[in-house]
Amino acid sequence: MDLESFFKDNGYCPNKYSKDIGEIQTFASTHYAQKNKIVLVTSGGTAIPLESQAVRYIENFSSGHRGAASAEYFLSEGYGVIFLYRQGSLRPYSRHFKAGNVLDLLTISKDCRNGTCSNVQVDATKMPDLATIVQAYHTSKDAGRLLEVSYHSLVDYIALLKASSEAMHLLGSSAVFYLAAAVSDFYIPLTHMQKHKIQSSSGPLELALHQVPKFLRALVTKWSPQAFVVTFKLETDEAILMDKALGALTKYGHQLVIANILHERRYRVVVVTKEEQKELLLSDDEQKEKKDIEQKLIRDICIRHTHYNKGTEV
Amino acid sequence: MDLESFFKDNGYCPNKYSKDIGEIQTFASTHYAQKNKIVLVTSGGTAIPLESQAVRYIENFSSGHRGAASAEYFLSEGYGVIFLYRQGSLRPYSRHFKAGNVLDLLTISKDCRNGTCSNVQVDATKMPDLATIVQAYHTSKDAGRLLEVSYHSLVDYIALLKASSEAMHLLGSSAVFYLAAAVSDFYIPLTHMQKHKIQSSSGPLELALHQVPKFLRALVTKWSPQAFVVTFKLETDEAILMDKALGALTKYGHQLVIANILHERRYRVVVVTKEEQKELLLSDDEQKEKKDIEQKLIRDICIRHTHYNKGTEV
């Protein structure tokens, strides 16, 4: 199945994201004019509706931690970042608040004037790295190096990915795609869906899901053919992981697959090319210090991208 | 199917939430000793895993807005609130940050001393009601009137609901259940699941889902039989909504069903008892002012609960 049929099959309205797509195009052409490198980071899960007025969805699990952390490290490496994320999933910098409640950091000033105590203050002792995070966020935003765009469903994700990669085409090999979103392999065509909420009184539920077309080939060969493309392979079974990663490189002809096992993903990843498999690990001490494996991963990818970018310029 | 079989069928480990359940029991007995009313507010969706090491889930859609807003209004009515919410869904008070990025409210002080500018400040002009929100949050927390407990999957939700309602039994008719979580009607038994991630290379996917046992009857008749119980009926089809709401009241014998249609849920709900159907609406002006329909709804429920509580005391 081709992508146009897939968009139609999902009832996608072409104008839905025209404002966001305009911003992505402006972002790409501004950074092109400034001779900057840019990366599209995709992050979070994708929802596939089970009803046309949907109450239920099939979801691929993702908190968005990988993508949000990675975006920060790309920004600190000097990249312009388009952050395409699932609504409600973690975002760069604000992800650091997620574990607790941001309200625990805020207090009302006891130093009241005119009888009103309306002065909200930050209790920075509760989050010692807060100033660094706030500073890094504003530096990226003020420099125009971070554009955040959100999606909800699978078809929205693919439409925004297509529009982004077409907009990034002009950056050639200076563009990186870092596709960390957890994308569904299956969907239900609109014509096969119930219109209204599926009723439990109708008894057990049988679902027949169709396969999503493989859009990565279109990205690599048509939408942004010179870009440096990084994809992810998440499995639960170590036995098939490397075969799946190498299989993807052969099938799509892109540059890197980051292979990882669900339960190890926060401290171990393998950077896979056709020639080598390089394991990146957090030591026990690094895990205790809550270091991000993404810091090592993005450093590794940026070095590879610099070589790639120079190579294709010759 | 009974609930014990359902827990087994889902591989639920009875000790999983023992710390949370201990806190719920302490909360209930403390408020009982203080002769306070308490409400259990459940909020957000439930996940049902499709694999035993799950990468994919079926989800009922819910941002948690209804539950988080309602918890705030119950707190302002003087109730102790146990807020049982889906990980990552909206929470009372912090929900107000959700639309934007909390980092946009924080700035680094330009009034630096000793050469370092590490003082984080709040720019309250960007969120005029921030002081009120912060004050209300701390008032509830400091008074020990808000306990937040999170869950992920459907079976976790049901286990925590059971433990909470057993703990709230001793409060009799002073206890309210406000079950706003979007609970799945279907699940896949552990023994029917694939162990590892379902492979897209195996072709289209067929899923056979089983029905979740109706635990509401157990809550109403056994776990907390004197409590005031409010459930929700969300549909997309107006034609069946009232029949479904009245059907639930007849089937389970509880006090209230709040009926709502997916696309109207933010400005219209119907409070349904066996005797009457009372529509609550936000006017156009109230919608423009971003008022919460939950303010009217919780006011209405609290009046009904006061009558109920007095009635059962006689």
mmCIF file of N, CA and C in Angstrom, chain A residues 50 53-61 88 91-94 97-98 100-104 106-108 118 120-122 130-131 133-135 137-138 148 185-186 195-201 203-209 211 214 234-237 240 244 262-263, chain B residues 50 53-61 88 91-94 97-98 100-104 106-108 118 120-122 130-131 133-135 137-138 148 185-186 196-201 203-209 211 214 234-237 240 244 262-263:
data_model
loop_
_atom_site.group_PDB
_atom_site.id
_atom_site.type_symbol
_atom_site.label_atom_id
_atom_site.label_comp_id
_atom_site.label_asym_id
_atom_site.label_seq_id
_atom_site.Cartn_x
_atom_site.Cartn_y
_atom_site.Cartn_z
ATOM 1 N N LEU A 50 -9.603 2.865 17.590
ATOM 2 C CA LEU A 50 -10.385 1.653 17.323
ATOM 3 C C LEU A 50 -11.813 1.984 16.900
ATOM 4 N N GLN A 53 -15.299 7.756 16.110
ATOM 5 C CA GLN A 53 -15.329 8.753 17.194
ATOM 6 C C GLN A 53 -14.676 8.051 18.374
ATOM 7 N N ALA A 54 -13.367 8.162 18.444
ATOM 8 C CA ALA A 54 -12.612 7.181 19.230
ATOM 9 C C ALA A 54 -12.621 7.448 20.720
ATOM 10 N N VAL A 55 -12.906 6.395 21.482
ATOM 11 C CA VAL A 55 -12.749 6.364 22.926
ATOM 12 C C VAL A 55 -11.561 5.445 23.267
ATOM 13 N N ARG A 56 -11.327 4.453 22.392
ATOM 14 C CA ARG A 56 -10.267 3.474 22.643
ATOM 15 C C ARG A 56 -9.191 3.541 21.557
ATOM 16 N N TYR A 57 -7.974 3.286 21.981
ATOM 17 C CA TYR A 57 -6.824 3.322 21.070
ATOM 18 C C TYR A 57 -5.881 2.163 21.370
ATOM 19 N N ILE A 58 -5.129 1.727 20.364
ATOM 20 C CA ILE A 58 -3.957 0.889 20.655
ATOM 21 C C ILE A 58 -2.741 1.812 20.676
ATOM 22 N N GLU A 59 -1.919 1.639 21.688
ATOM 23 C CA GLU A 59 -0.781 2.532 21.916
ATOM 24 C C GLU A 59 0.507 1.729 21.955
ATOM 25 N N ASN A 60 1.564 2.282 21.381
ATOM 26 C CA ASN A 60 2.897 1.757 21.660
ATOM 27 C C ASN A 60 3.425 2.506 22.871
ATOM 28 N N PHE A 61 3.942 1.753 23.816
ATOM 29 C CA PHE A 61 4.409 2.346 25.058
ATOM 30 C C PHE A 61 5.599 3.275 24.830
ATOM 31 N N GLY A 88 1.437 15.218 25.489
ATOM 32 C CA GLY A 88 1.450 14.693 26.855
ATOM 33 C C GLY A 88 2.699 13.901 27.205
ATOM 34 N N ARG A 91 8.996 16.351 27.458
ATOM 35 C CA ARG A 91 9.602 17.351 26.566
ATOM 36 C C ARG A 91 10.972 17.765 27.108
ATOM 37 N N PRO A 92 11.843 18.258 26.216
ATOM 38 C CA PRO A 92 13.171 18.656 26.684
ATOM 39 C C PRO A 92 13.069 19.670 27.826
ATOM 40 N N TYR A 93 13.947 19.540 28.797
ATOM 41 C CA TYR A 93 14.046 20.417 29.972
ATOM 42 C C TYR A 93 12.873 20.218 30.940
ATOM 43 N N SER A 94 11.632 20.376 30.489
ATOM 44 C CA SER A 94 10.529 20.207 31.440
ATOM 45 C C SER A 94 10.428 18.755 31.910
ATOM 46 N N PHE A 97 11.010 17.873 35.651
ATOM 47 C CA PHE A 97 9.998 18.068 36.699
ATOM 48 C C PHE A 97 9.119 16.835 36.884
ATOM 49 N N LYS A 98 9.184 15.903 35.945
ATOM 50 C CA LYS A 98 8.160 14.883 35.836
ATOM 51 C C LYS A 98 8.063 13.988 37.075
ATOM 52 N N GLY A 100 8.555 14.563 40.240
ATOM 53 C CA GLY A 100 7.819 15.137 41.353
ATOM 54 C C GLY A 100 6.699 16.025 40.865
ATOM 55 N N ASN A 101 6.251 16.867 41.723
ATOM 56 C CA ASN A 101 5.201 17.805 41.385
ATOM 57 C C ASN A 101 5.826 19.195 41.395
ATOM 58 N N VAL A 102 5.701 19.907 40.278
ATOM 59 C CA VAL A 102 6.342 21.214 40.164
ATOM 60 C C VAL A 102 5.859 22.162 41.255
ATOM 61 N N LEU A 103 4.630 21.924 41.750
ATOM 62 C CA LEU A 103 4.089 22.803 42.789
ATOM 63 C C LEU A 103 4.864 22.699 44.099
ATOM 64 N N ASP A 104 5.554 21.562 44.295
ATOM 65 C CA ASP A 104 6.359 21.427 45.517
ATOM 66 C C ASP A 104 7.556 22.378 45.502
ATOM 67 N N LEU A 106 7.291 25.510 44.407
ATOM 68 C CA LEU A 106 6.798 26.890 44.473
ATOM 69 C C LEU A 106 6.222 27.181 45.856
ATOM 70 N N THR A 107 6.554 28.345 46.375
ATOM 71 C CA THR A 107 6.020 28.758 47.675
ATOM 72 C C THR A 107 5.450 30.173 47.539
ATOM 73 N N ILE A 108 4.588 30.531 48.488
ATOM 74 C CA ILE A 108 4.072 31.889 48.544
ATOM 75 C C ILE A 108 4.960 32.669 49.515
ATOM 76 N N SER A 118 0.929 37.641 47.517
ATOM 77 C CA SER A 118 0.705 37.041 46.204
ATOM 78 C C SER A 118 2.010 36.792 45.459
ATOM 79 N N VAL A 120 4.881 34.622 44.319
ATOM 80 C CA VAL A 120 5.270 33.217 44.223
ATOM 81 C C VAL A 120 6.786 33.125 44.098
ATOM 82 N N GLN A 121 7.387 32.270 44.897
ATOM 83 C CA GLN A 121 8.840 32.113 44.864
ATOM 84 C C GLN A 121 9.231 30.665 44.597
ATOM 85 N N VAL A 122 10.452 30.496 44.124
ATOM 86 C CA VAL A 122 10.968 29.160 43.836
ATOM 87 C C VAL A 122 11.854 28.715 44.990
ATOM 88 N N LEU A 130 18.096 23.207 39.096
ATOM 89 C CA LEU A 130 17.013 23.941 38.432
ATOM 90 C C LEU A 130 17.519 25.128 37.610
ATOM 91 N N ALA A 131 18.443 25.909 38.185
ATOM 92 C CA ALA A 131 18.928 27.099 37.485
ATOM 93 C C ALA A 131 19.591 26.721 36.157
ATOM 94 N N ILE A 133 18.948 24.104 34.310
ATOM 95 C CA ILE A 133 17.902 23.663 33.376
ATOM 96 C C ILE A 133 17.165 24.874 32.795
ATOM 97 N N VAL A 134 16.778 25.810 33.657
ATOM 98 C CA VAL A 134 16.048 27.001 33.196
ATOM 99 C C VAL A 134 16.926 27.791 32.217
ATOM 100 N N GLN A 135 18.204 27.935 32.571
ATOM 101 C CA GLN A 135 19.141 28.672 31.717
ATOM 102 C C GLN A 135 19.275 28.004 30.345
ATOM 103 N N TYR A 137 17.210 25.981 28.841
ATOM 104 C CA TYR A 137 15.948 26.095 28.103
ATOM 105 C C TYR A 137 15.840 27.457 27.429
ATOM 106 N N HIS A 138 16.069 28.515 28.195
ATOM 107 C CA HIS A 138 15.917 29.856 27.629
ATOM 108 C C HIS A 138 16.986 30.154 26.574
ATOM 109 N N GLU A 148 9.037 22.961 18.956
ATOM 110 C CA GLU A 148 8.298 21.787 19.434
ATOM 111 C C GLU A 148 6.941 21.699 18.735
ATOM 112 N N ASP A 185 2.906 -0.611 14.174
ATOM 113 C CA ASP A 185 3.002 -1.363 12.922
ATOM 114 C C ASP A 185 1.626 -1.665 12.346
ATOM 115 N N PHE A 186 0.592 -1.429 13.133
ATOM 116 C CA PHE A 186 -0.754 -1.878 12.756
ATOM 117 C C PHE A 186 -1.770 -0.743 12.880
ATOM 118 N N LYS A 195 -18.505 3.342 14.084
ATOM 119 C CA LYS A 195 -18.579 4.788 14.258
ATOM 120 C C LYS A 195 -18.536 5.143 15.745
ATOM 121 N N HIS A 196 -19.364 4.454 16.549
ATOM 122 C CA HIS A 196 -19.501 4.816 17.959
ATOM 123 C C HIS A 196 -18.708 3.878 18.861
ATOM 124 N N LYS A 197 -18.624 4.286 20.113
ATOM 125 C CA LYS A 197 -17.925 3.502 21.128
ATOM 126 C C LYS A 197 -18.368 2.043 21.095
ATOM 127 N N ILE A 198 -17.396 1.144 21.072
ATOM 128 C CA ILE A 198 -17.693 -0.287 21.076
ATOM 129 C C ILE A 198 -18.370 -0.636 22.405
ATOM 130 N N GLN A 199 -19.482 -1.353 22.339
ATOM 131 C CA GLN A 199 -20.250 -1.667 23.548
ATOM 132 C C GLN A 199 -19.799 -2.984 24.158
ATOM 133 N N SER A 200 -19.577 -2.964 25.460
ATOM 134 C CA SER A 200 -19.131 -4.197 26.124
ATOM 135 C C SER A 200 -20.255 -5.219 26.174
ATOM 136 N N SER A 201 -21.504 -4.729 26.084
ATOM 137 C CA SER A 201 -22.639 -5.653 26.160
ATOM 138 C C SER A 201 -22.707 -6.563 24.937
ATOM 139 N N GLY A 203 -20.444 -8.456 24.017
ATOM 140 C CA GLY A 203 -19.620 -9.648 24.247
ATOM 141 C C GLY A 203 -18.159 -9.410 23.953
ATOM 142 N N PRO A 204 -17.345 -10.499 23.963
ATOM 143 C CA PRO A 204 -15.906 -10.351 23.720
ATOM 144 C C PRO A 204 -15.637 -9.650 22.388
ATOM 145 N N LEU A 205 -14.461 -9.062 22.291
ATOM 146 C CA LEU A 205 -14.150 -8.198 21.147
ATOM 147 C C LEU A 205 -13.098 -8.845 20.261
ATOM 148 N N GLU A 206 -13.381 -8.865 18.953
ATOM 149 C CA GLU A 206 -12.391 -9.359 17.991
ATOM 150 C C GLU A 206 -11.916 -8.178 17.158
ATOM 151 N N LEU A 207 -10.611 -8.011 17.047
ATOM 152 C CA LEU A 207 -10.058 -6.913 16.254
ATOM 153 C C LEU A 207 -9.174 -7.477 15.157
ATOM 154 N N ALA A 208 -9.299 -6.940 13.942
ATOM 155 C CA ALA A 208 -8.407 -7.337 12.848
ATOM 156 C C ALA A 208 -7.635 -6.097 12.412
ATOM 157 N N LEU A 209 -6.320 -6.122 12.603
ATOM 158 C CA LEU A 209 -5.496 -4.940 12.355
ATOM 159 C C LEU A 209 -4.711 -5.085 11.046
ATOM 160 N N GLN A 211 -1.547 -3.797 8.372
ATOM 161 C CA GLN A 211 -0.161 -3.351 8.531
ATOM 162 C C GLN A 211 0.044 -1.947 7.967
ATOM 163 N N LYS A 214 5.532 0.871 5.097
ATOM 164 C CA LYS A 214 6.862 1.226 5.593
ATOM 165 C C LYS A 214 7.293 2.553 4.957
ATOM 166 N N LEU A 234 13.539 -1.459 19.179
ATOM 167 C CA LEU A 234 13.276 -1.872 20.568
ATOM 168 C C LEU A 234 12.642 -3.252 20.539
ATOM 169 N N GLU A 235 13.255 -4.192 21.246
ATOM 170 C CA GLU A 235 12.681 -5.530 21.338
ATOM 171 C C GLU A 235 12.662 -5.956 22.798
ATOM 172 N N THR A 236 11.990 -7.062 23.078
ATOM 173 C CA THR A 236 12.050 -7.640 24.420
ATOM 174 C C THR A 236 12.899 -8.909 24.390
ATOM 175 N N ASP A 237 13.199 -9.406 23.188
ATOM 176 C CA ASP A 237 13.905 -10.669 23.022
ATOM 177 C C ASP A 237 15.282 -10.383 22.428
ATOM 178 N N ILE A 240 16.662 -11.906 18.925
ATOM 179 C CA ILE A 240 16.342 -11.459 17.565
ATOM 180 C C ILE A 240 16.780 -10.016 17.321
ATOM 181 N N LYS A 244 17.267 -8.055 13.633
ATOM 182 C CA LYS A 244 16.260 -7.054 13.263
ATOM 183 C C LYS A 244 16.936 -5.723 12.914
ATOM 184 N N LEU A 262 13.911 -3.636 25.960
ATOM 185 C CA LEU A 262 12.989 -2.854 26.788
ATOM 186 C C LEU A 262 13.505 -2.606 28.206
ATOM 187 N N HIS A 263 13.936 -3.654 28.899
ATOM 188 C CA HIS A 263 14.267 -3.494 30.320
ATOM 189 C C HIS A 263 15.666 -2.936 30.576
ATOM 190 N N LEU B 50 -0.860 -5.985 25.584
ATOM 191 C CA LEU B 50 -1.101 -6.981 24.528
ATOM 192 C C LEU B 50 -0.018 -8.053 24.502
ATOM 193 N N GLN B 53 5.616 -9.152 28.116
ATOM 194 C CA GLN B 53 6.607 -8.079 28.290
ATOM 195 C C GLN B 53 6.135 -6.979 27.353
ATOM 196 N N ALA B 54 5.280 -6.121 27.846
ATOM 197 C CA ALA B 54 4.436 -5.347 26.947
ATOM 198 C C ALA B 54 5.115 -4.131 26.338
ATOM 199 N N VAL B 55 4.986 -4.005 25.029
ATOM 200 C CA VAL B 55 5.360 -2.816 24.281
ATOM 201 C C VAL B 55 4.082 -2.116 23.805
ATOM 202 N N ARG B 56 3.019 -2.902 23.608
ATOM 203 C CA ARG B 56 1.758 -2.355 23.105
ATOM 204 C C ARG B 56 0.629 -2.533 24.121
ATOM 205 N N TYR B 57 -0.262 -1.572 24.125
ATOM 206 C CA TYR B 57 -1.392 -1.581 25.051
ATOM 207 C C TYR B 57 -2.651 -1.109 24.339
ATOM 208 N N ILE B 58 -3.818 -1.550 24.811
ATOM 209 C CA ILE B 58 -5.057 -0.869 24.426
ATOM 210 C C ILE B 58 -5.397 0.099 25.556
ATOM 211 N N GLU B 59 -5.737 1.317 25.164
ATOM 212 C CA GLU B 59 -5.960 2.396 26.131
ATOM 213 C C GLU B 59 -7.356 2.964 25.949
ATOM 214 N N ASN B 60 -8.003 3.288 27.065
ATOM 215 C CA ASN B 60 -9.186 4.138 26.987
ATOM 216 C C ASN B 60 -8.716 5.580 27.085
ATOM 217 N N PHE B 61 -9.206 6.393 26.179
ATOM 218 C CA PHE B 61 -8.768 7.782 26.131
ATOM 219 C C PHE B 61 -9.170 8.553 27.383
ATOM 220 N N GLY B 88 1.105 9.838 34.668
ATOM 221 C CA GLY B 88 1.273 10.748 33.530
ATOM 222 C C GLY B 88 0.016 11.530 33.184
ATOM 223 N N ARG B 91 -3.053 16.068 37.153
ATOM 224 C CA ARG B 91 -3.223 16.014 38.610
ATOM 225 C C ARG B 91 -3.787 17.337 39.116
ATOM 226 N N PRO B 92 -4.446 17.297 40.291
ATOM 227 C CA PRO B 92 -5.011 18.542 40.815
ATOM 228 C C PRO B 92 -3.947 19.633 40.927
ATOM 229 N N TYR B 93 -4.314 20.852 40.627
ATOM 230 C CA TYR B 93 -3.461 22.045 40.698
ATOM 231 C C TYR B 93 -2.382 22.053 39.619
ATOM 232 N N SER B 94 -1.550 21.011 39.523
ATOM 233 C CA SER B 94 -0.505 21.054 38.494
ATOM 234 C C SER B 94 -1.114 20.963 37.093
ATOM 235 N N PHE B 97 -0.752 23.918 34.599
ATOM 236 C CA PHE B 97 0.468 24.178 33.822
ATOM 237 C C PHE B 97 0.459 23.476 32.472
ATOM 238 N N LYS B 98 -0.476 22.537 32.301
ATOM 239 C CA LYS B 98 -0.362 21.584 31.217
ATOM 240 C C LYS B 98 -0.386 22.233 29.834
ATOM 241 N N GLY B 100 0.719 25.074 28.716
ATOM 242 C CA GLY B 100 1.981 25.644 28.279
ATOM 243 C C GLY B 100 3.152 24.859 28.834
ATOM 244 N N ASN B 101 4.276 25.484 28.855
ATOM 245 C CA ASN B 101 5.477 24.869 29.387
ATOM 246 C C ASN B 101 5.830 25.620 30.666
ATOM 247 N N VAL B 102 5.950 24.899 31.768
ATOM 248 C CA VAL B 102 6.203 25.538 33.057
ATOM 249 C C VAL B 102 7.506 26.339 33.021
ATOM 250 N N LEU B 103 8.426 25.937 32.154
ATOM 251 C CA LEU B 103 9.703 26.654 32.072
ATOM 252 C C LEU B 103 9.537 28.078 31.554
ATOM 253 N N ASP B 104 8.441 28.325 30.819
ATOM 254 C CA ASP B 104 8.204 29.693 30.346
ATOM 255 C C ASP B 104 7.873 30.640 31.499
ATOM 256 N N LEU B 106 9.518 30.502 34.392
ATOM 257 C CA LEU B 106 10.714 30.636 35.239
ATOM 258 C C LEU B 106 11.788 31.443 34.507
ATOM 259 N N THR B 107 12.407 32.337 35.228
ATOM 260 C CA THR B 107 13.493 33.133 34.661
ATOM 261 C C THR B 107 14.691 33.076 35.611
ATOM 262 N N ILE B 108 15.867 33.404 35.069
ATOM 263 C CA ILE B 108 17.058 33.507 35.899
ATOM 264 C C ILE B 108 17.215 34.977 36.281
ATOM 265 N N SER B 118 22.340 32.446 39.800
ATOM 266 C CA SER B 118 21.699 31.143 39.953
ATOM 267 C C SER B 118 20.339 31.262 40.626
ATOM 268 N N VAL B 120 16.567 31.473 40.567
ATOM 269 C CA VAL B 120 15.437 31.257 39.671
ATOM 270 C C VAL B 120 14.232 32.017 40.202
ATOM 271 N N GLN B 121 13.582 32.750 39.327
ATOM 272 C CA GLN B 121 12.412 33.520 39.738
ATOM 273 C C GLN B 121 11.185 33.163 38.912
ATOM 274 N N VAL B 122 10.029 33.479 39.466
ATOM 275 C CA VAL B 122 8.775 33.194 38.776
ATOM 276 C C VAL B 122 8.264 34.478 38.134
ATOM 277 N N LEU B 130 -1.581 32.142 39.323
ATOM 278 C CA LEU B 130 -0.592 31.198 39.861
ATOM 279 C C LEU B 130 -0.558 31.194 41.391
ATOM 280 N N ALA B 131 -0.567 32.392 42.001
ATOM 281 C CA ALA B 131 -0.465 32.461 43.464
ATOM 282 C C ALA B 131 -1.642 31.730 44.124
ATOM 283 N N ILE B 133 -3.351 29.232 42.898
ATOM 284 C CA ILE B 133 -3.169 27.788 42.696
ATOM 285 C C ILE B 133 -2.132 27.236 43.679
ATOM 286 N N VAL B 134 -1.004 27.923 43.776
ATOM 287 C CA VAL B 134 0.065 27.476 44.682
ATOM 288 C C VAL B 134 -0.451 27.449 46.121
ATOM 289 N N GLN B 135 -1.173 28.500 46.505
ATOM 290 C CA GLN B 135 -1.725 28.592 47.862
ATOM 291 C C GLN B 135 -2.698 27.442 48.140
ATOM 292 N N TYR B 137 -2.906 24.534 46.668
ATOM 293 C CA TYR B 137 -2.172 23.257 46.710
ATOM 294 C C TYR B 137 -1.538 23.050 48.079
ATOM 295 N N HIS B 138 -0.824 24.042 48.547
ATOM 296 C CA HIS B 138 -0.126 23.885 49.831
ATOM 297 C C HIS B 138 -1.107 23.785 51.002
ATOM 298 N N GLU B 148 -2.187 11.373 46.807
ATOM 299 C CA GLU B 148 -2.172 10.996 45.388
ATOM 300 C C GLU B 148 -1.478 9.646 45.218
ATOM 301 N N ASP B 185 -13.221 -2.209 29.204
ATOM 302 C CA ASP B 185 -14.173 -3.313 29.338
ATOM 303 C C ASP B 185 -13.542 -4.644 28.933
ATOM 304 N N PHE B 186 -12.362 -4.574 28.322
ATOM 305 C CA PHE B 186 -11.783 -5.768 27.705
ATOM 306 C C PHE B 186 -10.337 -5.962 28.147
ATOM 307 N N HIS B 196 6.804 -12.087 23.925
ATOM 308 C CA HIS B 196 7.610 -10.988 23.400
ATOM 309 C C HIS B 196 6.804 -10.080 22.473
ATOM 310 N N LYS B 197 7.430 -8.974 22.133
ATOM 311 C CA LYS B 197 6.815 -7.991 21.238
ATOM 312 C C LYS B 197 6.269 -8.672 19.986
ATOM 313 N N ILE B 198 5.036 -8.355 19.642
ATOM 314 C CA ILE B 198 4.414 -8.907 18.438
ATOM 315 C C ILE B 198 5.171 -8.385 17.220
ATOM 316 N N GLN B 199 5.540 -9.279 16.313
ATOM 317 C CA GLN B 199 6.353 -8.888 15.157
ATOM 318 C C GLN B 199 5.459 -8.504 13.975
ATOM 319 N N SER B 200 5.784 -7.366 13.371
ATOM 320 C CA SER B 200 4.975 -6.927 12.228
ATOM 321 C C SER B 200 5.215 -7.834 11.027
ATOM 322 N N SER B 201 6.384 -8.508 11.001
ATOM 323 C CA SER B 201 6.700 -9.368 9.863
ATOM 324 C C SER B 201 5.777 -10.585 9.801
ATOM 325 N N GLY B 203 2.685 -10.468 9.643
ATOM 326 C CA GLY B 203 1.473 -10.132 8.895
ATOM 327 C C GLY B 203 0.440 -9.434 9.755
ATOM 328 N N PRO B 204 -0.775 -9.234 9.210
ATOM 329 C CA PRO B 204 -1.829 -8.540 9.952
ATOM 330 C C PRO B 204 -2.089 -9.218 11.292
ATOM 331 N N LEU B 205 -2.642 -8.441 12.224
ATOM 332 C CA LEU B 205 -2.763 -8.901 13.606
ATOM 333 C C LEU B 205 -4.226 -9.138 13.959
ATOM 334 N N GLU B 206 -4.495 -10.310 14.550
ATOM 335 C CA GLU B 206 -5.847 -10.593 15.043
ATOM 336 C C GLU B 206 -5.801 -10.630 16.565
ATOM 337 N N LEU B 207 -6.683 -9.912 17.205
ATOM 338 C CA LEU B 207 -6.717 -9.894 18.672
ATOM 339 C C LEU B 207 -8.085 -10.364 19.148
ATOM 340 N N ALA B 208 -8.108 -11.217 20.160
ATOM 341 C CA ALA B 208 -9.374 -11.645 20.769
ATOM 342 C C ALA B 208 -9.360 -11.182 22.221
ATOM 343 N N LEU B 209 -10.269 -10.286 22.564
ATOM 344 C CA LEU B 209 -10.263 -9.673 23.896
ATOM 345 C C LEU B 209 -11.388 -10.258 24.762
ATOM 346 N N GLN B 211 -13.882 -10.111 28.322
ATOM 347 C CA GLN B 211 -14.573 -9.056 29.071
ATOM 348 C C GLN B 211 -14.103 -8.980 30.512
ATOM 349 N N LYS B 214 -17.442 -7.222 36.161
ATOM 350 C CA LYS B 214 -18.035 -5.966 36.636
ATOM 351 C C LYS B 214 -17.797 -5.845 38.139
ATOM 352 N N LEU B 234 -19.709 7.592 29.626
ATOM 353 C CA LEU B 234 -19.280 8.387 28.469
ATOM 354 C C LEU B 234 -19.634 7.630 27.203
ATOM 355 N N GLU B 235 -20.385 8.274 26.332
ATOM 356 C CA GLU B 235 -20.723 7.652 25.055
ATOM 357 C C GLU B 235 -20.458 8.648 23.931
ATOM 358 N N THR B 236 -20.509 8.164 22.702
ATOM 359 C CA THR B 236 -20.422 9.074 21.559
ATOM 360 C C THR B 236 -21.788 9.214 20.904
ATOM 361 N N ASP B 237 -22.722 8.327 21.291
ATOM 362 C CA ASP B 237 -24.038 8.280 20.662
ATOM 363 C C ASP B 237 -25.091 8.704 21.685
ATOM 364 N N ILE B 240 -28.215 6.430 22.905
ATOM 365 C CA ILE B 240 -28.198 5.321 23.872
ATOM 366 C C ILE B 240 -27.757 5.773 25.264
ATOM 367 N N LYS B 244 -28.256 3.755 28.917
ATOM 368 C CA LYS B 244 -27.061 3.149 29.523
ATOM 369 C C LYS B 244 -26.902 3.633 30.972
ATOM 370 N N LEU B 262 -18.893 12.426 24.456
ATOM 371 C CA LEU B 262 -17.466 12.724 24.272
ATOM 372 C C LEU B 262 -17.202 14.186 23.879
ATOM 373 N N HIS B 263 -17.894 14.670 22.858
ATOM 374 C CA HIS B 263 -17.550 15.992 22.324
ATOM 375 C C HIS B 263 -18.151 17.160 23.111
#
